[in-house]
Tab-separated table of C-alpha atoms in Angstrom:
chain	number	residue	atom	x	y	z
A	1	UNK	CA	-0.021	-0.075	0.081
A	2	UNK	CA	1.496	3.384	-0.761
A	3	UNK	CA	-0.002	6.651	0.015
A	4	UNK	CA	1.009	9.398	-2.300
A	5	UNK	CA	0.651	13.660	-1.447
A	6	UNK	CA	1.150	15.593	-4.799
A	7	UNK	CA	1.836	19.164	-4.060
A	8	UNK	CA	0.623	21.101	-6.980
A	9	UNK	CA	0.327	24.808	-8.408
A	10	UNK	CA	-3.637	24.599	-9.245
A	11	UNK	CA	-3.324	25.905	-12.573
A	12	UNK	CA	1.048	24.270	-13.286
A	13	UNK	CA	1.691	23.155	-16.985
A	14	UNK	CA	3.645	20.463	-15.492
A	15	UNK	CA	1.483	20.074	-12.534
A	16	UNK	CA	-1.146	18.378	-14.909
A	17	UNK	CA	1.556	16.385	-16.463
A	18	UNK	CA	2.457	14.451	-13.454
A	19	UNK	CA	-1.025	13.958	-11.991
A	20	UNK	CA	-1.671	11.981	-15.038
A	21	UNK	CA	1.696	10.226	-15.357
A	22	UNK	CA	1.078	9.047	-11.478
A	23	UNK	CA	-2.841	8.040	-11.979
A	24	UNK	CA	-1.738	6.281	-15.448
A	25	UNK	CA	1.328	4.315	-13.600
A	26	UNK	CA	-1.047	3.055	-10.506
A	27	UNK	CA	-4.043	1.886	-13.191
A	28	UNK	CA	-1.460	0.375	-15.087
A	29	UNK	CA	0.580	-1.601	-12.344
A	30	UNK	CA	-2.501	-2.151	-10.671
A	31	UNK	CA	-0.822	-0.909	-7.195
A	32	UNK	CA	-2.930	-0.816	-4.201
A	33	UNK	CA	-1.827	3.353	-3.838
A	34	UNK	CA	-4.156	6.202	-2.680
A	35	UNK	CA	-3.440	9.781	-3.662
A	36	UNK	CA	-4.036	13.181	-2.569
A	37	UNK	CA	-3.824	16.885	-4.154
A	38	UNK	CA	-2.459	19.479	-2.118
A	39	UNK	CA	-2.767	22.680	-4.350
A	40	UNK	CA	-0.066	25.424	-2.709
A	41	UNK	CA	0.541	28.563	-4.409
A	42	UNK	CA	2.854	31.940	-3.789
A	43	UNK	CA	4.852	34.528	-5.991
A	44	UNK	CA	7.392	31.833	-6.389
A	45	UNK	CA	5.267	29.149	-7.876
A	46	UNK	CA	3.521	31.262	-9.983
A	47	UNK	CA	6.898	32.991	-11.568
A	48	UNK	CA	7.993	29.592	-12.033
A	49	UNK	CA	5.088	28.255	-13.996
A	50	UNK	CA	5.073	31.481	-16.036
A	51	UNK	CA	8.568	30.740	-16.914
A	52	UNK	CA	7.386	27.247	-18.066
A	53	UNK	CA	5.221	28.000	-19.834
A	54	UNK	CA	7.407	30.787	-22.017
A	55	UNK	CA	9.924	27.919	-22.190
A	56	UNK	CA	7.396	25.790	-24.134
A	57	UNK	CA	6.535	28.998	-26.640
A	58	UNK	CA	2.991	29.146	-24.571
A	59	UNK	CA	1.153	32.462	-24.696
A	60	UNK	CA	1.158	33.487	-21.274
A	61	UNK	CA	-1.349	36.087	-19.810
A	62	UNK	CA	-0.146	38.943	-17.678
A	63	UNK	CA	0.913	38.204	-14.132
A	64	UNK	CA	-1.768	40.169	-12.084
A	65	UNK	CA	-4.374	37.781	-14.214
A	66	UNK	CA	-2.696	34.401	-13.915
A	67	UNK	CA	-2.196	35.603	-10.001
A	68	UNK	CA	-6.263	35.680	-9.627
A	69	UNK	CA	-6.372	32.676	-11.873
A	70	UNK	CA	-3.985	30.893	-9.508
A	71	UNK	CA	-5.984	32.166	-6.401
A	72	UNK	CA	-9.503	31.269	-7.699
A	73	UNK	CA	-8.827	27.743	-8.914
A	74	UNK	CA	-7.234	27.127	-5.458
A	75	UNK	CA	-10.272	28.464	-3.354
A	76	UNK	CA	-12.787	26.551	-5.743
A	77	UNK	CA	-10.859	23.489	-5.166
A	78	UNK	CA	-11.106	24.285	-1.423
A	79	UNK	CA	-14.725	24.950	-1.655
A	80	UNK	CA	-15.871	21.836	-3.599
A	81	UNK	CA	-13.450	19.665	-1.320
A	82	UNK	CA	-15.750	21.226	1.664
A	83	UNK	CA	-18.929	20.757	-0.426
A	84	UNK	CA	-18.817	17.437	-2.113
A	85	UNK	CA	-15.388	15.552	-1.217
A	86	UNK	CA	-11.799	15.029	-2.180
A	87	UNK	CA	-12.627	13.096	-5.274
A	88	UNK	CA	-14.999	16.144	-6.662
A	89	UNK	CA	-12.583	18.790	-5.891
A	90	UNK	CA	-9.301	16.689	-7.679
A	91	UNK	CA	-11.363	16.213	-10.977
A	92	UNK	CA	-12.304	20.161	-10.611
A	93	UNK	CA	-8.349	21.005	-10.644
A	94	UNK	CA	-7.635	17.937	-12.928
A	95	UNK	CA	-9.959	19.483	-15.872
A	96	UNK	CA	-9.528	22.546	-15.431
A	97	UNK	CA	-5.525	22.161	-15.870
A	98	UNK	CA	-6.409	19.834	-18.825
A	99	UNK	CA	-7.975	22.982	-20.073
A	100	UNK	CA	-4.900	25.184	-19.627
A	101	UNK	CA	-1.724	23.375	-19.830
A	102	UNK	CA	-0.895	23.682	-23.571
A	103	UNK	CA	-2.114	27.481	-23.367
A	104	UNK	CA	-2.872	29.285	-20.336
A	105	UNK	CA	-4.113	32.328	-22.302
A	106	UNK	CA	-7.511	30.378	-23.013
A	107	UNK	CA	-8.021	31.376	-19.079
A	108	UNK	CA	-11.275	33.922	-18.784
A	109	UNK	CA	-13.038	34.474	-15.140
A	110	UNK	CA	-16.160	32.183	-16.260
A	111	UNK	CA	-13.645	29.103	-17.055
A	112	UNK	CA	-13.957	27.870	-12.824
A	113	UNK	CA	-18.018	28.497	-13.341
A	114	UNK	CA	-17.500	26.527	-16.819
A	115	UNK	CA	-16.289	23.904	-15.459
A	116	UNK	CA	-17.796	23.493	-12.355
A	117	UNK	CA	-21.081	23.291	-14.533
A	118	UNK	CA	-19.392	20.637	-16.831
A	119	UNK	CA	-18.756	18.443	-13.701
A	120	UNK	CA	-22.332	18.847	-12.779
A	121	UNK	CA	-21.774	20.282	-9.659
A	122	UNK	CA	-23.885	23.756	-7.947
A	123	UNK	CA	-22.231	26.894	-8.341
A	124	UNK	CA	-24.324	28.643	-6.189
A	125	UNK	CA	-23.696	26.276	-2.893
A	126	UNK	CA	-20.139	26.444	-3.947
A	127	UNK	CA	-19.854	30.002	-3.903
A	128	UNK	CA	-21.761	30.353	-0.859
A	129	UNK	CA	-19.163	27.935	1.235
A	130	UNK	CA	-16.415	30.371	-0.284
A	131	UNK	CA	-17.957	33.446	2.178
A	132	UNK	CA	-16.905	31.336	5.169
A	133	UNK	CA	-13.690	30.957	7.379
A	134	UNK	CA	-13.892	27.388	6.383
A	135	UNK	CA	-12.198	27.529	3.146
A	136	UNK	CA	-8.986	29.819	4.698
A	137	UNK	CA	-8.358	27.350	7.658
A	138	UNK	CA	-8.808	24.359	4.674
A	139	UNK	CA	-6.142	25.950	2.673
A	140	UNK	CA	-3.819	26.511	6.166
A	141	UNK	CA	-3.710	23.067	6.631
A	142	UNK	CA	-2.408	22.521	3.136
A	143	UNK	CA	0.260	25.051	3.344
A	144	UNK	CA	1.082	23.939	7.127
A	145	UNK	CA	1.831	20.301	5.450
A	146	UNK	CA	3.810	21.586	2.767
A	147	UNK	CA	5.870	24.071	5.586
A	148	UNK	CA	6.028	20.859	7.530
A	149	UNK	CA	7.485	18.704	4.728
A	150	UNK	CA	9.635	21.622	3.277
A	151	UNK	CA	8.344	21.675	0.100
A	152	UNK	CA	9.354	24.611	-1.540
A	153	UNK	CA	8.520	24.089	-5.542
A	154	UNK	CA	5.435	22.421	-7.476
A	155	UNK	CA	5.092	19.555	-8.550
A	156	UNK	CA	6.580	17.746	-5.330
A	157	UNK	CA	5.444	14.190	-4.990
A	158	UNK	CA	5.804	12.879	-1.192
A	159	UNK	CA	5.824	8.586	-1.514
A	160	UNK	CA	4.830	6.908	1.661
A	161	UNK	CA	4.902	3.124	1.777
A	162	UNK	CA	2.848	0.669	3.640
A	163	UNK	CA	0.913	3.855	5.422
A	164	UNK	CA	4.162	4.452	7.379
A	165	UNK	CA	4.992	8.227	7.720
A	166	UNK	CA	8.006	7.472	9.328
A	167	UNK	CA	9.759	6.839	6.131
A	168	UNK	CA	8.923	8.028	2.516
A	169	UNK	CA	10.355	9.844	-0.541
A	170	UNK	CA	10.451	13.209	-1.655
A	171	UNK	CA	10.350	13.894	-5.341
A	172	UNK	CA	10.832	17.631	-6.994
A	173	UNK	CA	9.859	18.076	-10.634
A	174	UNK	CA	8.452	15.791	-12.928
A	175	UNK	CA	9.444	12.149	-13.018
A	176	UNK	CA	10.721	9.552	-15.210
A	177	UNK	CA	7.541	6.686	-15.832
A	178	UNK	CA	10.325	3.721	-15.231
A	179	UNK	CA	11.430	5.487	-11.901
A	180	UNK	CA	7.983	5.825	-11.102
A	181	UNK	CA	7.314	2.409	-11.895
A	182	UNK	CA	10.377	0.889	-9.605
A	183	UNK	CA	8.703	3.134	-6.785
A	184	UNK	CA	5.403	1.558	-7.435
A	185	UNK	CA	6.151	-2.095	-8.428
A	186	UNK	CA	4.428	-4.701	-6.852
A	187	UNK	CA	6.727	-6.271	-4.010
A	188	UNK	CA	6.486	-10.030	-5.658
A	189	UNK	CA	8.383	-7.756	-8.939
A	190	UNK	CA	10.553	-5.914	-6.206
A	191	UNK	CA	12.972	-9.316	-5.359
A	192	UNK	CA	14.674	-8.718	-8.981
A	193	UNK	CA	15.962	-4.833	-8.071
A	194	UNK	CA	16.188	-4.606	-4.394
A	195	UNK	CA	19.035	-2.213	-4.133
A	196	UNK	CA	17.024	0.649	-6.017
A	197	UNK	CA	13.913	0.049	-3.549
A	198	UNK	CA	15.390	-0.437	-0.249
A	199	UNK	CA	17.878	2.743	-0.475
A	200	UNK	CA	14.378	5.080	-1.113
A	201	UNK	CA	12.533	3.775	1.635
A	202	UNK	CA	15.582	3.214	3.847
A	203	UNK	CA	15.622	6.641	6.251
A	204	UNK	CA	13.281	7.348	8.834
A	205	UNK	CA	12.652	11.207	7.271
A	206	UNK	CA	11.276	12.041	3.944
A	207	UNK	CA	14.526	11.393	1.367
A	208	UNK	CA	15.134	14.245	-1.351
A	209	UNK	CA	15.795	12.587	-4.692
């Protein structure tokens, strides 16, 4: 059993790619695993994503509009999580990212509402939750977790083995498919390569690789 935490920029370009890769790999290997999206945002994460998108020759919206879009996505995610649960919230953020991963200039203020409507959720109900203090508390809990684990970049993936939070690994940036397979492959197949696997989960703290 593996527990995976994916710290993401709510509309980050590489964040969408890594989320999809982890989901696809879990299905491919039929691994017993659960994963959690942890959207976090700050000015450094926003600037990094703008830089990455320019590097990919994408059209990039102005920084103030991008910051507004990131903040709106973060608030909507937490409002949906509080109203409908984690699964619907993950679906919202994943769908929104999918629409923006190739060109964030497509963002407009109506887009989050359109995604909410596509998923069959009640926008009015979600907005009413956003007016309460629970949203800030929920966002703060994720920020606190990021600080506790010294998460400084997005995307960052943290993987725990067998629900044991005393040992785990922390991987910054994108992941290679083969490396992810080596980490998540079922125990019966790891016998062939014990040195890599045992090394990754040997320390009693998060190991940065």
